[in-house]
Amino acid sequence: SGANHFGSMQALFEADSGLEFEQRRWAQNQNWYRSATDPSSSTAAAQTLGAGSFTVSSNLPATMLRNGLAASAATINVYTTNRFPAAGILQIDEDLTAGAEFVRYTGIVGNTFTGVTPAATVGTVISVAGAHQRSDTLYPVTTLVDALAASCTAPATFRIAAHSKFLTAGTLDIEGEEINYTGSTVSGGNMTLTGVTRCRDGGAPVAHIVGQPVTPVLTNGISARFQVEMVSTGTLGNNIRFGRKTIQR
């Protein structure tokens, strides 16, 4: 029992070391979204440390326009399409009331979204087509699977359509309401959120119907383009421990 406990603590040290290693690496690259590929692969190789090893990966919940975009553009060139699904929905810029819009795409070629339909309607939310500047942010968009009542009493869980660009824990925006969650699982094409908190800023609760758009945001309303999630696995023999951390630029 003592040996198992000691090995488990060493594995946890490996996982923590992976997070420190990854945070230092991100600190040396301030232009997180100006990389030809995602700065950290989701299939990073294990690295040896002492008698064990750690494997760490990161997830950026957004990307940026590599070129300016005309209102009628059929393709969108960005810095990285890593982890975006082969077809889906994007939100260009941050505020739908001030020039941002939803677009749908049907394919990806390299770092270009193809088959683009501008001014998409997602659920009941309508957006307007417009031109966008180079380096404007593109956010992943998914949809609500379970309706939410207008109540500050959060459900134990609720579901959104699974999307690999969304963090395993963090904050979501649904029609202007920020909702915190502390964990999640993915099954059957849906992402189930747990540890849910609503009315986090004392605002009035809002009802949301199935199919409404969902985007990631950072706690306190700071843009998701300033955050990255790191997940580390520490291994020592048969002992495996995990660590997770979200850092802000």
mmCIF file with all atom_site columns, N, CA, C and O in Angstrom, residues 144 146-159 174 177 179-181 192-199 206 208:
data_model
loop_
_atom_site.group_PDB
_atom_site.id
_atom_site.type_symbol
_atom_site.label_atom_id
_atom_site.label_alt_id
_atom_site.label_comp_id
_atom_site.label_asym_id
_atom_site.label_entity_id
_atom_site.label_seq_id
_atom_site.pdbx_PDB_ins_code
_atom_site.Cartn_x
_atom_site.Cartn_y
_atom_site.Cartn_z
_atom_site.occupancy
_atom_site.B_iso_or_equiv
_atom_site.pdbx_formal_charge
_atom_site.auth_seq_id
_atom_site.auth_comp_id
_atom_site.auth_asym_id
_atom_site.auth_atom_id
_atom_site.pdbx_PDB_model_num
ATOM 1   N N  . LEU A 1 144 ? -27.221 23.977 -28.564 1.00 0.00 ? 144 LEU A N  1
ATOM 2   C CA . LEU A 1 144 ? -27.776 23.476 -27.309 1.00 0.00 ? 144 LEU A CA 1
ATOM 3   C C  . LEU A 1 144 ? -28.656 22.251 -27.580 1.00 0.00 ? 144 LEU A C  1
ATOM 4   O O  . LEU A 1 144 ? -29.517 22.280 -28.458 1.00 0.00 ? 144 LEU A O  1
ATOM 5   N N  . ASP A 1 146 ? -30.149 20.407 -24.784 1.00 0.00 ? 146 ASP A N  1
ATOM 6   C CA . ASP A 1 146 ? -31.189 20.432 -23.755 1.00 0.00 ? 146 ASP A CA 1
ATOM 7   C C  . ASP A 1 146 ? -31.628 21.860 -23.495 1.00 0.00 ? 146 ASP A C  1
ATOM 8   O O  . ASP A 1 146 ? -30.784 22.748 -23.293 1.00 0.00 ? 146 ASP A O  1
ATOM 9   N N  . ALA A 1 147 ? -32.932 22.109 -23.478 1.00 0.00 ? 147 ALA A N  1
ATOM 10  C CA . ALA A 1 147 ? -33.443 23.440 -23.182 1.00 0.00 ? 147 ALA A CA 1
ATOM 11  C C  . ALA A 1 147 ? -33.117 23.831 -21.744 1.00 0.00 ? 147 ALA A C  1
ATOM 12  O O  . ALA A 1 147 ? -33.044 22.973 -20.849 1.00 0.00 ? 147 ALA A O  1
ATOM 13  N N  . LEU A 1 148 ? -32.902 25.123 -21.521 1.00 0.00 ? 148 LEU A N  1
ATOM 14  C CA . LEU A 1 148 ? -32.635 25.645 -20.176 1.00 0.00 ? 148 LEU A CA 1
ATOM 15  C C  . LEU A 1 148 ? -33.742 26.614 -19.791 1.00 0.00 ? 148 LEU A C  1
ATOM 16  O O  . LEU A 1 148 ? -34.082 27.519 -20.560 1.00 0.00 ? 148 LEU A O  1
ATOM 17  N N  . ALA A 1 149 ? -34.293 26.428 -18.598 1.00 0.00 ? 149 ALA A N  1
ATOM 18  C CA . ALA A 1 149 ? -35.351 27.306 -18.113 1.00 0.00 ? 149 ALA A CA 1
ATOM 19  C C  . ALA A 1 149 ? -34.764 28.623 -17.634 1.00 0.00 ? 149 ALA A C  1
ATOM 20  O O  . ALA A 1 149 ? -33.568 28.740 -17.372 1.00 0.00 ? 149 ALA A O  1
ATOM 21  N N  . ALA A 1 150 ? -35.610 29.632 -17.504 1.00 0.00 ? 150 ALA A N  1
ATOM 22  C CA . ALA A 1 150 ? -35.182 30.935 -16.991 1.00 0.00 ? 150 ALA A CA 1
ATOM 23  C C  . ALA A 1 150 ? -35.113 30.863 -15.472 1.00 0.00 ? 150 ALA A C  1
ATOM 24  O O  . ALA A 1 150 ? -35.989 31.336 -14.751 1.00 0.00 ? 150 ALA A O  1
ATOM 25  N N  . SER A 1 151 ? -34.043 30.249 -14.969 1.00 0.00 ? 151 SER A N  1
ATOM 26  C CA . SER A 1 151 ? -33.887 30.040 -13.532 1.00 0.00 ? 151 SER A CA 1
ATOM 27  C C  . SER A 1 151 ? -32.420 30.078 -13.166 1.00 0.00 ? 151 SER A C  1
ATOM 28  O O  . SER A 1 151 ? -31.567 29.533 -13.887 1.00 0.00 ? 151 SER A O  1
ATOM 29  N N  . CYS A 1 152 ? -32.112 30.706 -12.041 1.00 0.00 ? 152 CYS A N  1
ATOM 30  C CA . CYS A 1 152 ? -30.736 30.732 -11.554 1.00 0.00 ? 152 CYS A CA 1
ATOM 31  C C  . CYS A 1 152 ? -30.336 29.391 -10.944 1.00 0.00 ? 152 CYS A C  1
ATOM 32  O O  . CYS A 1 152 ? -29.154 29.152 -10.691 1.00 0.00 ? 152 CYS A O  1
ATOM 33  N N  . THR A 1 153 ? -31.313 28.537 -10.676 1.00 0.00 ? 153 THR A N  1
ATOM 34  C CA . THR A 1 153 ? -31.019 27.193 -10.176 1.00 0.00 ? 153 THR A CA 1
ATOM 35  C C  . THR A 1 153 ? -30.574 26.343 -11.354 1.00 0.00 ? 153 THR A C  1
ATOM 36  O O  . THR A 1 153 ? -31.381 25.950 -12.193 1.00 0.00 ? 153 THR A O  1
ATOM 37  N N  . ALA A 1 154 ? -29.287 26.081 -11.423 1.00 0.00 ? 154 ALA A N  1
ATOM 38  C CA . ALA A 1 154 ? -28.733 25.375 -12.583 1.00 0.00 ? 154 ALA A CA 1
ATOM 39  C C  . ALA A 1 154 ? -29.068 23.893 -12.526 1.00 0.00 ? 154 ALA A C  1
ATOM 40  O O  . ALA A 1 154 ? -29.150 23.299 -11.441 1.00 0.00 ? 154 ALA A O  1
ATOM 41  N N  . PRO A 1 155 ? -29.285 23.265 -13.671 1.00 0.00 ? 155 PRO A N  1
ATOM 42  C CA . PRO A 1 155 ? -29.476 21.811 -13.678 1.00 0.00 ? 155 PRO A CA 1
ATOM 43  C C  . PRO A 1 155 ? -28.182 21.109 -13.294 1.00 0.00 ? 155 PRO A C  1
ATOM 44  O O  . PRO A 1 155 ? -27.095 21.676 -13.412 1.00 0.00 ? 155 PRO A O  1
ATOM 45  N N  . ALA A 1 156 ? -28.296 19.876 -12.822 1.00 0.00 ? 156 ALA A N  1
ATOM 46  C CA . ALA A 1 156 ? -27.096 19.115 -12.465 1.00 0.00 ? 156 ALA A CA 1
ATOM 47  C C  . ALA A 1 156 ? -26.207 18.928 -13.688 1.00 0.00 ? 156 ALA A C  1
ATOM 48  O O  . ALA A 1 156 ? -24.976 19.005 -13.601 1.00 0.00 ? 156 ALA A O  1
ATOM 49  N N  . THR A 1 157 ? -26.826 18.715 -14.846 1.00 0.00 ? 157 THR A N  1
ATOM 50  C CA . THR A 1 157 ? -26.108 18.585 -16.112 1.00 0.00 ? 157 THR A CA 1
ATOM 51  C C  . THR A 1 157 ? -26.970 19.147 -17.230 1.00 0.00 ? 157 THR A C  1
ATOM 52  O O  . THR A 1 157 ? -28.188 19.269 -17.091 1.00 0.00 ? 157 THR A O  1
ATOM 53  N N  . PHE A 1 158 ? -26.360 19.505 -18.333 1.00 0.00 ? 158 PHE A N  1
ATOM 54  C CA . PHE A 1 158 ? -27.078 19.728 -19.576 1.00 0.00 ? 158 PHE A CA 1
ATOM 55  C C  . PHE A 1 158 ? -26.117 19.460 -20.723 1.00 0.00 ? 158 PHE A C  1
ATOM 56  O O  . PHE A 1 158 ? -24.905 19.377 -20.540 1.00 0.00 ? 158 PHE A O  1
ATOM 57  N N  . ARG A 1 159 ? -26.678 19.314 -21.939 1.00 0.00 ? 159 ARG A N  1
ATOM 58  C CA . ARG A 1 159 ? -25.884 18.851 -23.066 1.00 0.00 ? 159 ARG A CA 1
ATOM 59  C C  . ARG A 1 159 ? -25.815 19.880 -24.192 1.00 0.00 ? 159 ARG A C  1
ATOM 60  O O  . ARG A 1 159 ? -26.763 20.631 -24.424 1.00 0.00 ? 159 ARG A O  1
ATOM 61  N N  . ILE A 1 174 ? -24.325 31.457 -24.100 1.00 0.00 ? 174 ILE A N  1
ATOM 62  C CA . ILE A 1 174 ? -25.551 31.066 -24.793 1.00 0.00 ? 174 ILE A CA 1
ATOM 63  C C  . ILE A 1 174 ? -26.456 32.291 -24.839 1.00 0.00 ? 174 ILE A C  1
ATOM 64  O O  . ILE A 1 174 ? -26.981 32.723 -23.809 1.00 0.00 ? 174 ILE A O  1
ATOM 65  N N  . GLU A 1 177 ? -25.733 34.900 -22.221 1.00 0.00 ? 177 GLU A N  1
ATOM 66  C CA . GLU A 1 177 ? -25.610 34.456 -20.832 1.00 0.00 ? 177 GLU A CA 1
ATOM 67  C C  . GLU A 1 177 ? -24.365 33.593 -20.685 1.00 0.00 ? 177 GLU A C  1
ATOM 68  O O  . GLU A 1 177 ? -24.200 32.607 -21.398 1.00 0.00 ? 177 GLU A O  1
ATOM 69  N N  . ILE A 1 179 ? -22.313 30.850 -18.732 1.00 0.00 ? 179 ILE A N  1
ATOM 70  C CA . ILE A 1 179 ? -22.604 29.718 -17.859 1.00 0.00 ? 179 ILE A CA 1
ATOM 71  C C  . ILE A 1 179 ? -21.306 28.961 -17.595 1.00 0.00 ? 179 ILE A C  1
ATOM 72  O O  . ILE A 1 179 ? -20.616 28.559 -18.535 1.00 0.00 ? 179 ILE A O  1
ATOM 73  N N  . ASN A 1 180 ? -20.969 28.779 -16.331 1.00 0.00 ? 180 ASN A N  1
ATOM 74  C CA . ASN A 1 180 ? -19.756 28.059 -15.955 1.00 0.00 ? 180 ASN A CA 1
ATOM 75  C C  . ASN A 1 180 ? -20.028 26.561 -15.855 1.00 0.00 ? 180 ASN A C  1
ATOM 76  O O  . ASN A 1 180 ? -21.135 26.149 -15.482 1.00 0.00 ? 180 ASN A O  1
ATOM 77  N N  . TYR A 1 181 ? -19.005 25.758 -16.149 1.00 0.00 ? 181 TYR A N  1
ATOM 78  C CA . TYR A 1 181 ? -19.075 24.321 -15.904 1.00 0.00 ? 181 TYR A CA 1
ATOM 79  C C  . TYR A 1 181 ? -17.694 23.836 -15.481 1.00 0.00 ? 181 TYR A C  1
ATOM 80  O O  . TYR A 1 181 ? -16.677 24.353 -15.934 1.00 0.00 ? 181 TYR A O  1
ATOM 81  N N  . THR A 1 192 ? -21.791 16.399 -22.344 1.00 0.00 ? 192 THR A N  1
ATOM 82  C CA . THR A 1 192 ? -22.574 16.625 -21.133 1.00 0.00 ? 192 THR A CA 1
ATOM 83  C C  . THR A 1 192 ? -21.764 17.449 -20.148 1.00 0.00 ? 192 THR A C  1
ATOM 84  O O  . THR A 1 192 ? -20.670 17.034 -19.734 1.00 0.00 ? 192 THR A O  1
ATOM 85  N N  . LEU A 1 193 ? -22.278 18.602 -19.769 1.00 0.00 ? 193 LEU A N  1
ATOM 86  C CA . LEU A 1 193 ? -21.575 19.512 -18.865 1.00 0.00 ? 193 LEU A CA 1
ATOM 87  C C  . LEU A 1 193 ? -22.026 19.270 -17.435 1.00 0.00 ? 193 LEU A C  1
ATOM 88  O O  . LEU A 1 193 ? -23.221 19.102 -17.164 1.00 0.00 ? 193 LEU A O  1
ATOM 89  N N  . THR A 1 194 ? -21.074 19.281 -16.514 1.00 0.00 ? 194 THR A N  1
ATOM 90  C CA . THR A 1 194 ? -21.366 19.071 -15.095 1.00 0.00 ? 194 THR A CA 1
ATOM 91  C C  . THR A 1 194 ? -20.823 20.244 -14.277 1.00 0.00 ? 194 THR A C  1
ATOM 92  O O  . THR A 1 194 ? -20.032 21.047 -14.768 1.00 0.00 ? 194 THR A O  1
ATOM 93  N N  . GLY A 1 195 ? -21.238 20.312 -13.020 1.00 0.00 ? 195 GLY A N  1
ATOM 94  C CA . GLY A 1 195 ? -20.794 21.415 -12.157 1.00 0.00 ? 195 GLY A CA 1
ATOM 95  C C  . GLY A 1 195 ? -21.227 22.757 -12.705 1.00 0.00 ? 195 GLY A C  1
ATOM 96  O O  . GLY A 1 195 ? -20.454 23.718 -12.740 1.00 0.00 ? 195 GLY A O  1
ATOM 97  N N  . VAL A 1 196 ? -22.494 22.861 -13.115 1.00 0.00 ? 196 VAL A N  1
ATOM 98  C CA . VAL A 1 196 ? -23.000 24.028 -13.828 1.00 0.00 ? 196 VAL A CA 1
ATOM 99  C C  . VAL A 1 196 ? -23.379 25.154 -12.865 1.00 0.00 ? 196 VAL A C  1
ATOM 100 O O  . VAL A 1 196 ? -23.983 24.915 -11.821 1.00 0.00 ? 196 VAL A O  1
ATOM 101 N N  . THR A 1 197 ? -23.013 26.388 -13.217 1.00 0.00 ? 197 THR A N  1
ATOM 102 C CA . THR A 1 197 ? -23.380 27.581 -12.448 1.00 0.00 ? 197 THR A CA 1
ATOM 103 C C  . THR A 1 197 ? -23.986 28.615 -13.378 1.00 0.00 ? 197 THR A C  1
ATOM 104 O O  . THR A 1 197 ? -23.401 28.951 -14.412 1.00 0.00 ? 197 THR A O  1
ATOM 105 N N  . ARG A 1 198 ? -25.180 29.136 -12.999 1.00 0.00 ? 198 ARG A N  1
ATOM 106 C CA . ARG A 1 198 ? -25.833 30.189 -13.779 1.00 0.00 ? 198 ARG A CA 1
ATOM 107 C C  . ARG A 1 198 ? -25.938 31.460 -12.930 1.00 0.00 ? 198 ARG A C  1
ATOM 108 O O  . ARG A 1 198 ? -25.652 31.456 -11.740 1.00 0.00 ? 198 ARG A O  1
ATOM 109 N N  . CYS A 1 199 ? -26.347 32.541 -13.552 1.00 0.00 ? 199 CYS A N  1
ATOM 110 C CA . CYS A 1 199 ? -26.489 33.843 -12.876 1.00 0.00 ? 199 CYS A CA 1
ATOM 111 C C  . CYS A 1 199 ? -25.208 34.202 -12.145 1.00 0.00 ? 199 CYS A C  1
ATOM 112 O O  . CYS A 1 199 ? -25.221 34.747 -11.033 1.00 0.00 ? 199 CYS A O  1
ATOM 113 N N  . VAL A 1 206 ? -32.080 33.594 -18.202 1.00 0.00 ? 206 VAL A N  1
ATOM 114 C CA . VAL A 1 206 ? -32.694 33.627 -19.522 1.00 0.00 ? 206 VAL A CA 1
ATOM 115 C C  . VAL A 1 206 ? -33.046 32.206 -19.932 1.00 0.00 ? 206 VAL A C  1
ATOM 116 O O  . VAL A 1 206 ? -32.278 31.270 -19.680 1.00 0.00 ? 206 VAL A O  1
ATOM 117 N N  . HIS A 1 208 ? -33.450 29.284 -22.706 1.00 0.00 ? 208 HIS A N  1
ATOM 118 C CA . HIS A 1 208 ? -32.810 28.953 -23.976 1.00 0.00 ? 208 HIS A CA 1
ATOM 119 C C  . HIS A 1 208 ? -33.444 27.680 -24.525 1.00 0.00 ? 208 HIS A C  1
ATOM 120 O O  . HIS A 1 208 ? -33.539 26.669 -23.817 1.00 0.00 ? 208 HIS A O  1
#
